Amino acid sequence: MSTTVEMVRRPSSGAEQAPPSGALGRLRWAVVDGWVMTGRNMRHVIRSPEEIVLYFSLPIMFVLVFGYVFGSGMAVPGDGSYREFLLPGVFVMTMLYGLGATASQIAVDTGRGVVDRFRSLPMARSALLTGRAGADLLRALLELTVLVVCGLLVGWRWRNGVGDALAAVGLILLLRLAFTWLGILLGLLVPNPDTVSVIVFPFAFPLTALSNVFVAPELLPDWLGAIAAWNPLSATVAAARELFGNPGTGGESWAAQHALLLAVGWPVLLIAVLAPLAVRRYQRLSR
Amino acid sequence: MTDETSAVVARGLRKTYGRTTALDGFDLTVPRGTVCGLLGPNGAGKTTALRVLTTLLRFDAGHARVAGHDVTRRPERVRAAIGLTGQYAAVDETLSGRQNLVLFGRLRHLPARMVRQRSDELLDQFGLTDVAGRSAATYSGGMRRRLDLAASLITTPEVLFLDEPTTGLDPRSRNGLWDAIRTLVTGGTTVLLTTQYLEEADQLADRISVVDAGRVVAEGTPAELKTRFGADRIELVVRHAGQLPAAAGLVERVTGGQVHVDRETRRLSAPVADRITALADLLRALQDASIAVEDVVLRRPTLDEAFLNITGHGASERTEVAA
C-alpha cells in the first residue's frame, strides 16, 4: 500500500454542495440520490446474470403452463381465446411475484454494514428505499417487455391501439409500485433475506388464485366471485383486459364495471398506507 | 481548548436499550487535528458512542457536537463533515471496488468528473488498482478494509471515525492501515478510533479515553496513563536461592510495596514509586548484606497494566453485552 497521500488535489469536504435547507432543495436531493441508488441496484441486476435468467424464466413458464396445459380446460365468458384472456393476468401476477425479490433485497441492504455507510453520508435518507422502488420498476418494465413478446408469439394481441395499450402497461406498473412498497415494508419487518423470500409465496399464491387472473369471477360460486372481483389484482387485470381489448371483461358486479377506477384507486390507496409505514420502520434503524 | 473549537464534544450522553445501559453519562472532548483512541472492553459502549456521534443512532439524554454541528439538530451537516469506517467493512459487496467509490462519491454530490478522478487516485493509493474491476465480495479482508477506508476519504473528512479499524487484519495490513491513518492526520483530519488493541491505541493515539460501563473512566496521553495508573517495577535475580528470603526482606523495606517472589528463577519484583532512588537504595542495601545479584532491571509500566488497574479487568476478558 502506498503511504504517500497527495494533499493538493484532494477535494475537501467543502467541494461537495452544502446540504440543502429549503423544501425544494431537499426534494431535488431526494430525487437525485434516489436515481443514483436506482443505478446502483440496476448494476446489481447486471452483475448477477443468473438472477436475470431466473426472473424471466418464471413469467415465461406461467404463459406456457397456464396457456397450454391448463388453458385447454378453461372457459372464457363470451367468446374468445383463453390465452388472450390469460395474458393480462400473467402480466399482473408477475408484478405480484416481484415483491419477494424486493423484500429480500431490502433485507440484504439493511442487514449489512453498507447501510451504515449510506446512513452516514450526506445523502437523502429516503434514497435507499426510493432507489429500490425505482430499480424494481425498471426491472418490472423489462419483465413486461419479455412477457409482451412472449404473448405476441402465442397469439395475444392488443386491439385498441397503442395509446390504450400503454395506459394498460402504466396501470400494471402502478400496481407493481404498490407491491414494491409492500415488499420494502416486509423486508424491513423480517430482516432475514432467506425467510422473507419464503414467506411471500404463501401470501401471494392465494391472492392470485382468488382473483380473475385464471378464471372469470362470474364463473365462481357467488361468495368467491365477490372476493375475486374486489381483489386489487382483479381490478388491474380487468382494466388491462379492457384497455388491451382482450376477452373476459364486463360482469355484473360494481367492481367489475368500475375496473379502471379501482385499478387506479387500489394501488394509490396501498401506496398511501404502505409507503409511510415503510419509511417509519426504516427510521427505526436509528433506535 | 473550548467546546466550540473542538472537533468532537460529547456531554452526558445516555443511551439505553431496554434494561441495558449502553452509555451512562459519556463525556468526551477531542481537539481538532488530534487522534483520540477510545479504549475499552467489549460492551463498554465504544461502538454505541461512535454510532451516536456519526448520527446513526439517537440517544436519550445529553448533547453532542461534531465538527461544530449539533448531532441532533443538524445531522446532515455532521454527515457532510465526517467519514466513517466501521467494524465490518461497509462496502457494497456486489459492486466492484471502483463502482463502490464512484457510488459513494456521487452520493456526496461531487461533480461526476471529480468522482472518477478521485476514485482512481484512491484505488492507486490503497493498492487496489489491479482489482478495481472485481466485485468486492472477492476481496481479501485487508483489501476490503482498505476499500472501506478509501470510501471514507473521497472527500477529506474533518473528522474521521474508525470503529476497530484493524480487527481481524494480519500485521502487515495493520501496519499499512496505521500508516495511512497517520498520513491523514498530518493533513489536519481529526481521528476518533475505537480499539481493543492497546498497542494500536499506543501507536496511533495522541490521547486515550478509557471507556468502561458506558462512560469515560480515565483520559490522558498514553504516557500519562501509564505513569498514573501503572507502576514502575524493579526486578532482580539473586545468585543463591538460599538468599531469597533475605533479599525479599530488603526489597520490601526499600520499596514499601508487595514483593513477588519466583523461586524457580530466583527472581524478585516489586512496584516502586521513585525509580532511581529506589534502585540506588536497594543496590546499597544488597551490597551491605552481601547478597549477590545476577541482574537488576527497572521496568516501565505497559498500557496493559494501566488498563487493568483502571477497569479492574483485561482489555478483552469481558463477554459481549451490547454492540
Coordinates of C-alpha atoms in Angstrom, one line a residue:
Chain A
M1 CA 0.0 0.0 0.0
S2 CA 1.3 3.4 -0.9
T3 CA 1.6 5.7 2.0
T4 CA 2.1 9.0 0.3
V5 CA -1.2 10.6 0.2
E6 CA -1.4 13.6 -2.1
M7 CA -2.8 16.5 -0.2
V8 CA -3.0 19.1 -3.0
R9 CA -5.7 17.9 -5.4
R10 CA -7.8 16.2 -2.8
P11 CA -11.3 17.7 -2.6
S12 CA -12.0 18.8 0.9
S13 CA -15.4 18.4 2.4
G14 CA -16.2 21.9 1.1
A15 CA -16.1 20.6 -2.5
E16 CA -19.4 19.0 -2.2
Q17 CA -22.6 21.1 -2.2
A18 CA -23.8 22.0 1.2
P19 CA -26.9 20.1 2.3
P20 CA -30.0 21.9 1.1
S21 CA -32.1 23.7 3.7
G22 CA -35.2 24.5 1.7
A23 CA -38.0 22.0 0.9
L24 CA -37.3 22.3 -2.9
G25 CA -33.6 21.6 -2.4
R26 CA -34.3 18.6 -0.3
L27 CA -36.7 17.2 -2.8
R28 CA -34.1 17.7 -5.6
W29 CA -31.6 15.8 -3.5
A30 CA -34.1 13.1 -2.7
V31 CA -34.7 12.7 -6.5
V32 CA -31.0 12.8 -7.5
D33 CA -29.9 10.4 -4.7
G34 CA -32.9 8.1 -5.4
W35 CA -31.8 7.9 -9.0
V36 CA -28.2 7.2 -8.1
M37 CA -29.4 4.4 -5.8
T38 CA -31.6 3.1 -8.6
G39 CA -28.5 2.9 -10.8
R40 CA -26.7 1.1 -8.0
N41 CA -29.5 -1.5 -7.8
M42 CA -29.6 -2.0 -11.5
R43 CA -25.9 -2.7 -11.5
H44 CA -26.6 -5.4 -9.0
V45 CA -29.0 -7.0 -11.6
I46 CA -26.4 -6.7 -14.3
R47 CA -23.7 -8.2 -12.1
S48 CA -25.8 -11.3 -11.4
P49 CA -26.9 -12.6 -14.8
E50 CA -28.1 -15.9 -13.3
E51 CA -30.8 -13.9 -11.5
I52 CA -31.9 -12.3 -14.7
V53 CA -32.4 -15.7 -16.3
L54 CA -34.5 -16.7 -13.3
Y55 CA -36.6 -13.5 -13.4
F56 CA -37.5 -14.1 -17.0
S57 CA -38.0 -17.9 -16.8
L58 CA -40.8 -17.6 -14.3
P59 CA -43.2 -15.4 -16.3
I60 CA -42.4 -17.3 -19.5
M61 CA -43.3 -20.5 -17.7
F62 CA -46.5 -19.0 -16.5
V63 CA -47.5 -18.2 -20.1
L64 CA -46.7 -21.7 -21.3
V65 CA -48.0 -23.8 -18.4
F66 CA -51.3 -21.9 -18.0
G67 CA -51.8 -21.1 -21.6
Y68 CA -51.3 -24.6 -23.0
V69 CA -51.5 -27.1 -20.1
F70 CA -54.4 -25.7 -18.0
G71 CA -55.8 -23.4 -20.8
S72 CA -57.3 -26.3 -22.8
G73 CA -59.8 -26.9 -20.0
M74 CA -60.6 -23.3 -19.2
A75 CA -63.7 -21.4 -20.3
V76 CA -63.8 -17.7 -21.1
P77 CA -67.1 -15.8 -20.7
G78 CA -68.5 -14.7 -24.0
D79 CA -66.4 -15.8 -26.9
G80 CA -62.6 -15.6 -27.0
S81 CA -59.3 -17.3 -26.8
Y82 CA -58.2 -18.4 -23.3
R83 CA -54.6 -17.3 -24.0
E84 CA -55.8 -13.8 -24.8
F85 CA -57.8 -13.8 -21.7
L86 CA -54.9 -15.1 -19.7
L87 CA -52.0 -12.9 -20.7
P88 CA -53.1 -9.7 -18.9
G89 CA -53.5 -11.8 -15.8
V90 CA -49.9 -13.2 -16.2
F91 CA -48.6 -9.7 -16.6
V92 CA -50.2 -8.7 -13.3
M93 CA -49.2 -11.9 -11.5
T94 CA -45.6 -11.4 -12.4
M95 CA -45.8 -8.0 -10.8
L96 CA -47.0 -9.6 -7.6
Y97 CA -44.3 -12.2 -7.5
G98 CA -41.6 -9.5 -7.9
L99 CA -42.3 -8.4 -4.4
G100 CA -40.4 -11.3 -3.0
A101 CA -37.2 -10.0 -4.6
T102 CA -37.9 -6.5 -3.4
A103 CA -38.3 -7.7 0.2
S104 CA -35.2 -9.9 0.2
Q105 CA -33.0 -7.1 -1.4
I106 CA -34.1 -4.6 1.2
A107 CA -33.4 -7.2 3.9
V108 CA -29.9 -7.7 2.4
D109 CA -29.3 -4.0 2.2
T110 CA -30.3 -3.1 5.8
G111 CA -28.8 -6.2 7.3
R112 CA -25.2 -5.5 6.1
G113 CA -22.7 -2.9 7.2
V114 CA -23.2 -1.0 4.0
V115 CA -26.5 0.6 5.3
D116 CA -24.4 2.3 8.0
R117 CA -22.2 3.9 5.2
F118 CA -25.3 5.1 3.4
R119 CA -26.8 6.5 6.6
S120 CA -23.6 8.3 7.5
L121 CA -23.4 10.0 4.1
P122 CA -24.9 13.5 3.5
M123 CA -27.5 11.9 1.1
A124 CA -31.3 11.9 1.3
R125 CA -32.1 9.1 3.7
S126 CA -35.2 8.2 1.6
A127 CA -32.9 7.2 -1.3
L128 CA -32.2 3.7 -0.1
L129 CA -36.0 3.0 -0.3
T130 CA -36.8 5.1 -3.4
G131 CA -33.8 3.7 -5.2
R132 CA -35.1 0.2 -4.5
A133 CA -38.6 1.2 -5.8
G134 CA -37.1 2.8 -8.9
A135 CA -34.9 -0.2 -9.8
D136 CA -37.8 -2.6 -9.2
L137 CA -40.0 -0.6 -11.6
L138 CA -37.3 -0.6 -14.2
R139 CA -37.0 -4.4 -13.8
A140 CA -40.7 -4.8 -14.0
L141 CA -40.6 -2.9 -17.3
L142 CA -38.0 -5.3 -18.6
E143 CA -40.1 -8.3 -17.4
L144 CA -43.2 -6.8 -19.1
T145 CA -41.3 -6.4 -22.3
V146 CA -40.3 -10.0 -22.3
L147 CA -43.8 -11.1 -21.5
V148 CA -45.4 -8.9 -24.2
V149 CA -43.0 -10.5 -26.8
C150 CA -43.9 -13.9 -25.4
G151 CA -47.6 -13.1 -25.6
L152 CA -47.3 -11.9 -29.2
L153 CA -45.7 -15.3 -30.0
V154 CA -48.6 -17.3 -28.5
G155 CA -51.3 -15.2 -30.2
W156 CA -52.1 -12.5 -27.7
R157 CA -52.7 -9.0 -29.3
W158 CA -53.6 -5.5 -28.2
R159 CA -56.7 -4.4 -30.2
N160 CA -57.5 -0.9 -29.1
G161 CA -54.4 1.0 -30.3
V162 CA -51.0 1.8 -28.8
G163 CA -52.4 4.6 -26.6
D164 CA -54.7 2.2 -24.7
A165 CA -52.1 -0.5 -24.6
L166 CA -49.6 1.9 -23.0
A167 CA -52.2 3.0 -20.5
A168 CA -52.7 -0.6 -19.5
V169 CA -48.9 -1.0 -19.0
G170 CA -49.0 2.1 -16.9
L171 CA -51.7 0.7 -14.7
I172 CA -49.8 -2.6 -14.3
L173 CA -46.6 -0.7 -13.3
L174 CA -48.6 1.3 -10.8
L175 CA -49.7 -1.9 -9.1
R176 CA -46.1 -3.1 -9.2
L177 CA -45.1 0.2 -7.4
A178 CA -47.7 -0.6 -4.7
F179 CA -46.3 -4.2 -4.3
T180 CA -42.8 -2.7 -4.2
W181 CA -43.7 -0.7 -1.1
L182 CA -45.3 -3.8 0.4
G183 CA -42.0 -5.7 -0.4
I184 CA -40.0 -2.9 1.2
L185 CA -42.1 -3.0 4.3
L186 CA -41.8 -6.8 4.5
G187 CA -38.1 -6.6 4.0
L188 CA -37.7 -4.2 6.9
L189 CA -40.1 -6.2 9.2
V190 CA -38.4 -9.5 8.5
P191 CA -34.7 -8.7 8.2
N192 CA -33.6 -12.2 7.2
P193 CA -33.4 -12.3 3.4
D194 CA -34.0 -16.1 3.3
T195 CA -37.1 -16.0 5.5
V196 CA -38.6 -13.1 3.7
S197 CA -38.5 -14.6 0.2
V198 CA -40.2 -17.8 1.6
I199 CA -43.0 -16.1 3.5
V200 CA -44.0 -14.1 0.4
F201 CA -45.2 -17.2 -1.5
P202 CA -48.0 -18.5 0.8
F203 CA -49.3 -14.9 0.8
A204 CA -49.0 -14.3 -2.9
F205 CA -50.4 -17.6 -4.2
P206 CA -54.0 -17.4 -2.7
L207 CA -54.1 -13.7 -3.7
T208 CA -53.6 -14.9 -7.3
A209 CA -55.9 -17.9 -7.0
L210 CA -58.7 -15.7 -5.6
S211 CA -58.7 -13.3 -8.5
N212 CA -59.7 -13.1 -12.1
V213 CA -56.2 -14.0 -13.3
F214 CA -57.1 -17.5 -14.4
V215 CA -60.9 -17.7 -14.1
A216 CA -63.6 -15.0 -14.6
P217 CA -65.3 -14.2 -11.3
E218 CA -68.8 -14.8 -12.7
L219 CA -67.8 -18.5 -13.2
L220 CA -67.0 -18.9 -9.5
P221 CA -69.5 -19.5 -6.7
D222 CA -71.1 -16.2 -5.6
W223 CA -69.1 -15.5 -2.4
L224 CA -65.8 -16.5 -4.0
G225 CA -66.7 -14.4 -7.1
A226 CA -67.3 -11.4 -4.8
I227 CA -63.9 -11.7 -3.2
A228 CA -62.2 -12.2 -6.6
A229 CA -64.0 -9.2 -8.0
W230 CA -62.8 -6.9 -5.2
N231 CA -59.2 -8.2 -5.2
P232 CA -56.8 -5.4 -6.1
L233 CA -55.2 -7.8 -8.6
S234 CA -58.5 -8.3 -10.4
A235 CA -59.1 -4.6 -10.7
T236 CA -55.8 -4.1 -12.6
V237 CA -56.3 -7.3 -14.7
A238 CA -59.8 -6.3 -15.7
A239 CA -58.7 -2.8 -16.6
A240 CA -55.8 -4.1 -18.6
R241 CA -58.2 -6.5 -20.5
E242 CA -60.5 -3.6 -21.2
L243 CA -57.7 -1.4 -22.5
F244 CA -55.9 -4.2 -24.5
G245 CA -59.3 -5.2 -25.9
N246 CA -59.0 -8.8 -24.7
P247 CA -61.9 -11.0 -23.8
G248 CA -63.3 -11.6 -20.4
T249 CA -64.2 -8.0 -19.5
G250 CA -67.5 -6.8 -18.0
G251 CA -69.5 -8.7 -15.4
E252 CA -72.4 -7.9 -13.1
S253 CA -70.6 -6.6 -10.0
W254 CA -69.9 -2.9 -9.3
A255 CA -66.2 -3.7 -9.0
A256 CA -66.1 -5.3 -12.5
Q257 CA -67.9 -2.4 -14.0
H258 CA -65.6 0.2 -12.5
A259 CA -62.3 -1.7 -13.1
L260 CA -60.5 1.4 -14.4
L261 CA -61.3 3.4 -11.3
L262 CA -60.3 0.6 -9.0
A263 CA -57.1 -0.1 -10.9
V264 CA -56.0 3.4 -10.0
G265 CA -57.7 3.6 -6.6
W266 CA -56.3 0.3 -5.1
P267 CA -52.6 0.9 -5.8
V268 CA -52.8 4.6 -4.8
L269 CA -54.5 3.6 -1.5
L270 CA -51.9 0.8 -0.9
I271 CA -49.0 3.2 -1.6
A272 CA -50.6 5.8 0.7
V273 CA -50.7 3.3 3.5
L274 CA -47.6 1.2 2.9
A275 CA -45.0 3.8 2.0
P276 CA -45.3 5.9 5.2
L277 CA -45.3 2.6 7.3
A278 CA -42.1 1.5 5.5
V279 CA -40.5 4.9 6.0
R280 CA -41.3 4.8 9.7
R281 CA -40.0 1.4 10.0
Y282 CA -36.8 2.4 8.2
Q283 CA -36.3 5.4 10.6
R284 CA -36.4 2.9 13.5
L285 CA -32.9 1.8 12.4
S286 CA -31.7 4.9 14.4
R287 CA -33.0 3.5 17.7
Chain B
M1 CA -9.5 24.3 24.1
T2 CA -13.2 25.3 24.3
D3 CA -16.1 23.3 23.2
E4 CA -16.7 25.4 20.1
T5 CA -13.3 24.8 18.6
S6 CA -13.1 21.1 19.4
A7 CA -13.8 18.5 16.6
V8 CA -15.9 16.3 18.9
V9 CA -17.7 17.3 22.0
A10 CA -20.0 14.9 23.9
R11 CA -21.6 15.8 27.2
G12 CA -23.5 13.5 29.4
L13 CA -24.7 11.1 26.7
R14 CA -27.1 8.4 27.8
K15 CA -28.4 5.6 25.7
T16 CA -30.4 2.6 27.0
Y17 CA -31.7 -0.5 25.2
G18 CA -34.4 -1.9 27.3
R19 CA -32.6 -2.7 30.6
T20 CA -29.1 -2.4 29.2
T21 CA -27.4 0.9 29.7
A22 CA -25.0 1.3 26.8
L23 CA -24.0 4.9 27.5
D24 CA -24.2 6.3 31.0
G25 CA -23.0 9.9 31.2
F26 CA -20.5 9.7 28.4
D27 CA -18.2 12.8 28.2
L28 CA -15.6 13.3 25.5
T29 CA -13.7 16.2 24.0
V30 CA -11.4 15.7 21.0
P31 CA -9.3 18.8 19.9
R32 CA -9.1 19.4 16.2
G33 CA -6.2 17.7 14.4
T34 CA -5.6 15.1 17.0
V35 CA -6.1 11.3 17.2
C36 CA -8.2 10.1 20.1
G37 CA -8.4 6.5 21.0
L38 CA -11.5 5.0 22.7
L39 CA -10.2 2.0 24.6
G40 CA -12.3 -0.4 26.4
P41 CA -13.5 -4.0 26.7
N42 CA -16.3 -5.4 24.5
G43 CA -19.6 -4.0 25.5
A44 CA -18.1 -0.9 27.2
G45 CA -20.1 1.4 24.9
K46 CA -17.4 2.4 22.4
T47 CA -19.3 1.4 19.3
T48 CA -22.5 2.9 20.7
A49 CA -20.7 6.2 21.3
L50 CA -19.4 6.2 17.7
R51 CA -22.8 5.4 16.3
V52 CA -24.3 8.3 18.3
L53 CA -21.6 10.7 17.1
T54 CA -22.0 9.7 13.5
T55 CA -25.8 10.3 13.5
L56 CA -26.6 6.6 13.1
L57 CA -28.2 6.3 16.5
R58 CA -30.5 8.5 18.5
F59 CA -29.6 9.0 22.2
D60 CA -31.8 9.5 25.3
A61 CA -30.1 12.4 27.0
G62 CA -27.1 14.7 26.8
H63 CA -25.8 16.6 23.8
A64 CA -23.1 16.2 21.2
R65 CA -21.4 18.4 18.6
V66 CA -19.2 17.1 15.7
A67 CA -17.2 19.5 13.5
G68 CA -19.1 22.3 15.1
H69 CA -22.6 21.0 14.3
D70 CA -25.2 19.7 16.7
V71 CA -25.6 16.0 16.1
T72 CA -29.4 16.0 16.8
R73 CA -30.3 19.3 15.2
R74 CA -28.1 19.4 12.1
P75 CA -27.3 15.7 11.4
E76 CA -27.0 16.4 7.6
R77 CA -24.2 19.0 8.3
V78 CA -22.4 16.4 10.5
R79 CA -22.7 13.8 7.8
A80 CA -21.2 16.1 5.3
A81 CA -18.1 16.7 7.5
I82 CA -17.3 13.1 8.6
G83 CA -16.1 9.8 7.3
L84 CA -16.9 6.5 9.0
T85 CA -15.1 3.2 8.6
G86 CA -16.9 0.6 10.6
Q87 CA -16.1 -2.6 12.4
Y88 CA -17.5 -4.6 9.5
A89 CA -16.3 -3.3 6.1
A90 CA -19.2 -1.2 4.9
V91 CA -18.9 -1.6 1.2
D92 CA -21.3 -2.9 -1.4
E93 CA -20.1 -6.4 -1.9
T94 CA -21.8 -6.9 -5.3
L95 CA -20.2 -3.9 -6.9
S96 CA -16.6 -3.6 -7.9
G97 CA -14.1 -1.5 -5.9
R98 CA -14.3 1.3 -8.4
Q99 CA -18.1 1.2 -8.6
N100 CA -18.2 1.4 -4.8
L101 CA -16.0 4.6 -4.7
V102 CA -17.9 6.2 -7.6
L103 CA -21.2 5.4 -5.9
F104 CA -20.2 6.9 -2.6
G105 CA -18.7 9.9 -4.3
R106 CA -21.9 10.6 -6.2
L107 CA -23.9 10.3 -3.0
R108 CA -21.6 13.1 -1.6
H109 CA -22.8 15.2 -4.6
L110 CA -19.4 15.7 -6.1
P111 CA -19.2 16.5 -9.8
A112 CA -19.0 13.3 -11.9
R113 CA -15.6 14.1 -13.3
M114 CA -14.1 14.7 -9.9
V115 CA -15.6 11.5 -8.6
R116 CA -14.0 9.4 -11.3
Q117 CA -10.6 11.1 -10.9
R118 CA -10.7 10.8 -7.1
S119 CA -11.7 7.2 -7.3
D120 CA -8.7 6.4 -9.5
E121 CA -6.4 8.2 -7.1
L122 CA -7.7 6.4 -4.1
L123 CA -7.5 3.0 -5.8
D124 CA -3.9 3.7 -6.6
Q125 CA -3.1 5.0 -3.1
F126 CA -4.6 1.9 -1.5
G127 CA -3.1 -0.6 -3.9
L128 CA -6.4 -1.6 -5.3
T129 CA -5.9 -0.6 -9.0
D130 CA -5.4 -4.2 -10.1
V131 CA -8.6 -5.4 -8.6
A132 CA -10.6 -2.3 -9.2
G133 CA -13.0 -4.1 -11.6
R134 CA -13.6 -7.1 -9.5
S135 CA -16.6 -7.4 -7.2
A136 CA -15.7 -6.5 -3.6
A137 CA -17.1 -9.9 -2.5
T138 CA -13.9 -11.5 -4.0
Y139 CA -11.6 -9.2 -1.9
S140 CA -9.5 -10.4 1.0
G141 CA -10.2 -9.0 4.4
G142 CA -7.3 -6.5 4.2
M143 CA -8.4 -5.3 0.7
R144 CA -11.9 -4.8 1.9
R145 CA -10.8 -2.7 4.8
R146 CA -8.6 -0.6 2.5
L147 CA -11.6 -0.1 0.2
D148 CA -13.7 0.8 3.2
L149 CA -11.2 3.4 4.4
A150 CA -10.8 4.7 0.8
A151 CA -14.6 5.2 0.7
S152 CA -14.4 7.4 3.7
L153 CA -11.7 9.6 2.1
I154 CA -13.4 10.6 -1.2
T155 CA -13.6 14.0 0.3
T156 CA -11.2 14.8 3.1
P157 CA -13.3 14.4 6.2
E158 CA -12.9 17.0 9.0
V159 CA -13.4 14.1 11.5
L160 CA -12.8 10.5 10.6
F161 CA -14.4 7.8 12.8
L162 CA -12.8 4.4 12.8
D163 CA -14.5 1.6 14.6
E164 CA -11.9 -1.1 15.4
P165 CA -10.2 -0.5 12.0
T166 CA -7.7 -3.3 12.2
T167 CA -9.7 -6.1 14.0
G168 CA -9.0 -9.3 12.2
L169 CA -6.2 -8.0 10.0
D170 CA -2.8 -9.6 9.6
P171 CA 0.2 -7.5 11.0
R172 CA 1.3 -6.3 7.6
S173 CA -2.2 -5.0 6.6
R174 CA -2.5 -3.5 10.0
N175 CA 0.8 -1.5 9.7
G176 CA -0.3 -0.3 6.2
L177 CA -3.6 0.9 7.6
W178 CA -1.8 2.7 10.5
D179 CA 0.5 4.4 8.1
A180 CA -2.5 5.6 6.0
I181 CA -4.2 7.0 9.2
R182 CA -1.0 8.8 10.3
T183 CA -0.7 10.4 6.9
L184 CA -4.3 11.6 7.1
V185 CA -3.7 13.2 10.5
T186 CA -0.7 15.2 9.1
G187 CA -3.2 16.6 6.7
G188 CA -5.3 18.1 9.5
T189 CA -8.0 15.4 9.9
T190 CA -9.2 14.7 13.4
V191 CA -9.5 10.9 14.1
L192 CA -11.6 9.2 16.7
L193 CA -10.9 5.5 16.8
T194 CA -12.2 2.7 18.9
T195 CA -9.9 -0.3 19.6
Q196 CA -9.5 -3.3 21.8
Y197 CA -5.8 -3.4 21.0
L198 CA -3.7 -1.5 23.5
E199 CA -0.8 -1.4 21.1
E200 CA -3.0 0.2 18.5
A201 CA -4.0 3.0 20.9
D202 CA -0.4 3.4 22.0
Q203 CA 0.8 3.6 18.4
L204 CA -1.8 5.9 16.9
A205 CA -3.5 8.0 19.6
D206 CA -2.4 11.4 20.9
R207 CA -4.8 10.9 23.8
I208 CA -6.7 7.9 25.1
S209 CA -10.0 7.8 26.7
V210 CA -10.7 4.6 28.6
V211 CA -14.3 3.6 28.4
D212 CA -16.0 1.2 30.8
A213 CA -19.7 0.6 31.5
G214 CA -20.8 3.4 29.2
R215 CA -18.6 6.3 30.4
V216 CA -15.1 7.6 30.1
V217 CA -13.3 6.5 33.3
A218 CA -9.8 7.8 32.6
E219 CA -8.3 10.1 30.0
G220 CA -4.8 11.2 29.0
T221 CA -1.8 10.6 26.8
P222 CA -0.6 7.0 26.7
A223 CA 2.5 8.1 28.7
E224 CA 0.3 9.8 31.3
L225 CA -2.0 6.9 31.7
K226 CA 1.0 4.5 32.1
T227 CA 2.5 6.8 34.8
R228 CA -0.7 7.5 36.6
F229 CA -2.3 4.0 36.6
G230 CA 0.7 1.7 36.1
A231 CA 3.6 1.5 38.4
D232 CA 7.3 1.1 37.6
R233 CA 8.6 -2.2 38.8
I234 CA 12.1 -3.2 40.0
E235 CA 13.2 -6.7 39.2
L236 CA 16.2 -8.6 40.4
V237 CA 17.6 -12.1 40.1
V238 CA 19.5 -13.4 43.2
R239 CA 22.5 -15.7 42.6
H240 CA 21.9 -18.1 45.5
A241 CA 18.5 -19.4 46.2
G242 CA 19.3 -19.5 49.9
Q243 CA 19.5 -15.7 50.0
L244 CA 16.0 -15.2 48.5
P245 CA 14.2 -14.6 51.9
A246 CA 16.8 -12.1 53.0
A247 CA 16.7 -10.3 49.6
A248 CA 12.9 -10.2 49.7
G249 CA 13.0 -8.6 53.1
L250 CA 15.4 -5.9 51.8
V251 CA 13.3 -5.2 48.7
E252 CA 10.2 -4.9 50.9
R253 CA 11.9 -2.5 53.2
V254 CA 13.2 -0.3 50.4
T255 CA 10.2 -0.2 48.1
G256 CA 7.4 -0.5 50.7
G257 CA 5.5 -2.5 48.2
Q258 CA 4.4 -6.1 48.0
V259 CA 7.2 -8.3 46.7
H260 CA 6.6 -11.1 44.3
V261 CA 9.0 -14.0 44.6
D262 CA 9.6 -16.6 41.9
R263 CA 11.7 -19.4 43.5
E264 CA 12.2 -21.2 40.2
T265 CA 14.1 -18.3 38.5
R266 CA 15.3 -16.7 41.8
R267 CA 13.5 -13.5 40.6
L268 CA 12.1 -10.9 42.9
S269 CA 9.9 -8.0 41.7
A270 CA 8.1 -5.1 43.4
P271 CA 6.4 -1.8 42.4
V272 CA 8.5 1.3 43.0
A273 CA 7.4 4.9 43.3
D274 CA 10.7 6.8 42.8
R275 CA 12.6 4.5 40.5
I276 CA 16.1 6.0 40.6
T277 CA 16.2 6.5 44.4
A278 CA 14.8 3.0 44.9
L279 CA 17.4 1.5 42.6
A280 CA 20.3 3.2 44.4
D281 CA 19.0 2.4 47.9
L282 CA 18.4 -1.2 47.0
L283 CA 21.8 -1.8 45.5
R284 CA 23.5 -0.3 48.5
A285 CA 21.4 -2.4 50.9
L286 CA 22.1 -5.6 48.9
Q287 CA 25.8 -4.8 49.0
D288 CA 25.8 -4.2 52.7
A289 CA 24.0 -7.5 53.3
S290 CA 26.5 -9.3 50.9
I291 CA 23.7 -10.6 48.7
A292 CA 24.9 -11.4 45.2
V293 CA 22.6 -10.4 42.3
E294 CA 22.9 -11.5 38.7
D295 CA 20.5 -9.0 37.2
V296 CA 18.7 -5.8 38.1
V297 CA 16.0 -4.2 35.9
L298 CA 13.8 -1.2 36.1
R299 CA 10.6 -1.9 34.1
R300 CA 8.3 0.8 32.7
P301 CA 4.6 0.0 33.1
T302 CA 2.8 -1.1 30.0
L303 CA -0.6 0.2 28.8
D304 CA -1.9 -3.2 29.6
E305 CA -1.1 -2.8 33.3
A306 CA -2.6 0.7 33.3
F307 CA -5.7 -0.6 31.7
L308 CA -6.0 -3.4 34.1
N309 CA -5.7 -1.0 37.0
I310 CA -8.3 1.4 35.6
T311 CA -11.0 -1.1 34.7
G312 CA -10.2 -3.9 37.0
H313 CA -10.2 -6.3 34.2
G314 CA -8.2 -7.0 31.0
A315 CA -8.9 -5.5 27.6
S316 CA -10.6 -8.4 26.1
E317 CA -11.7 -10.5 29.0
R318 CA -15.3 -9.4 29.3
T319 CA -18.0 -11.0 27.4
E320 CA -20.0 -9.0 24.9
V321 CA -23.1 -7.3 26.4
A322 CA -24.3 -5.0 23.7
A323 CA -22.9 -3.7 20.4

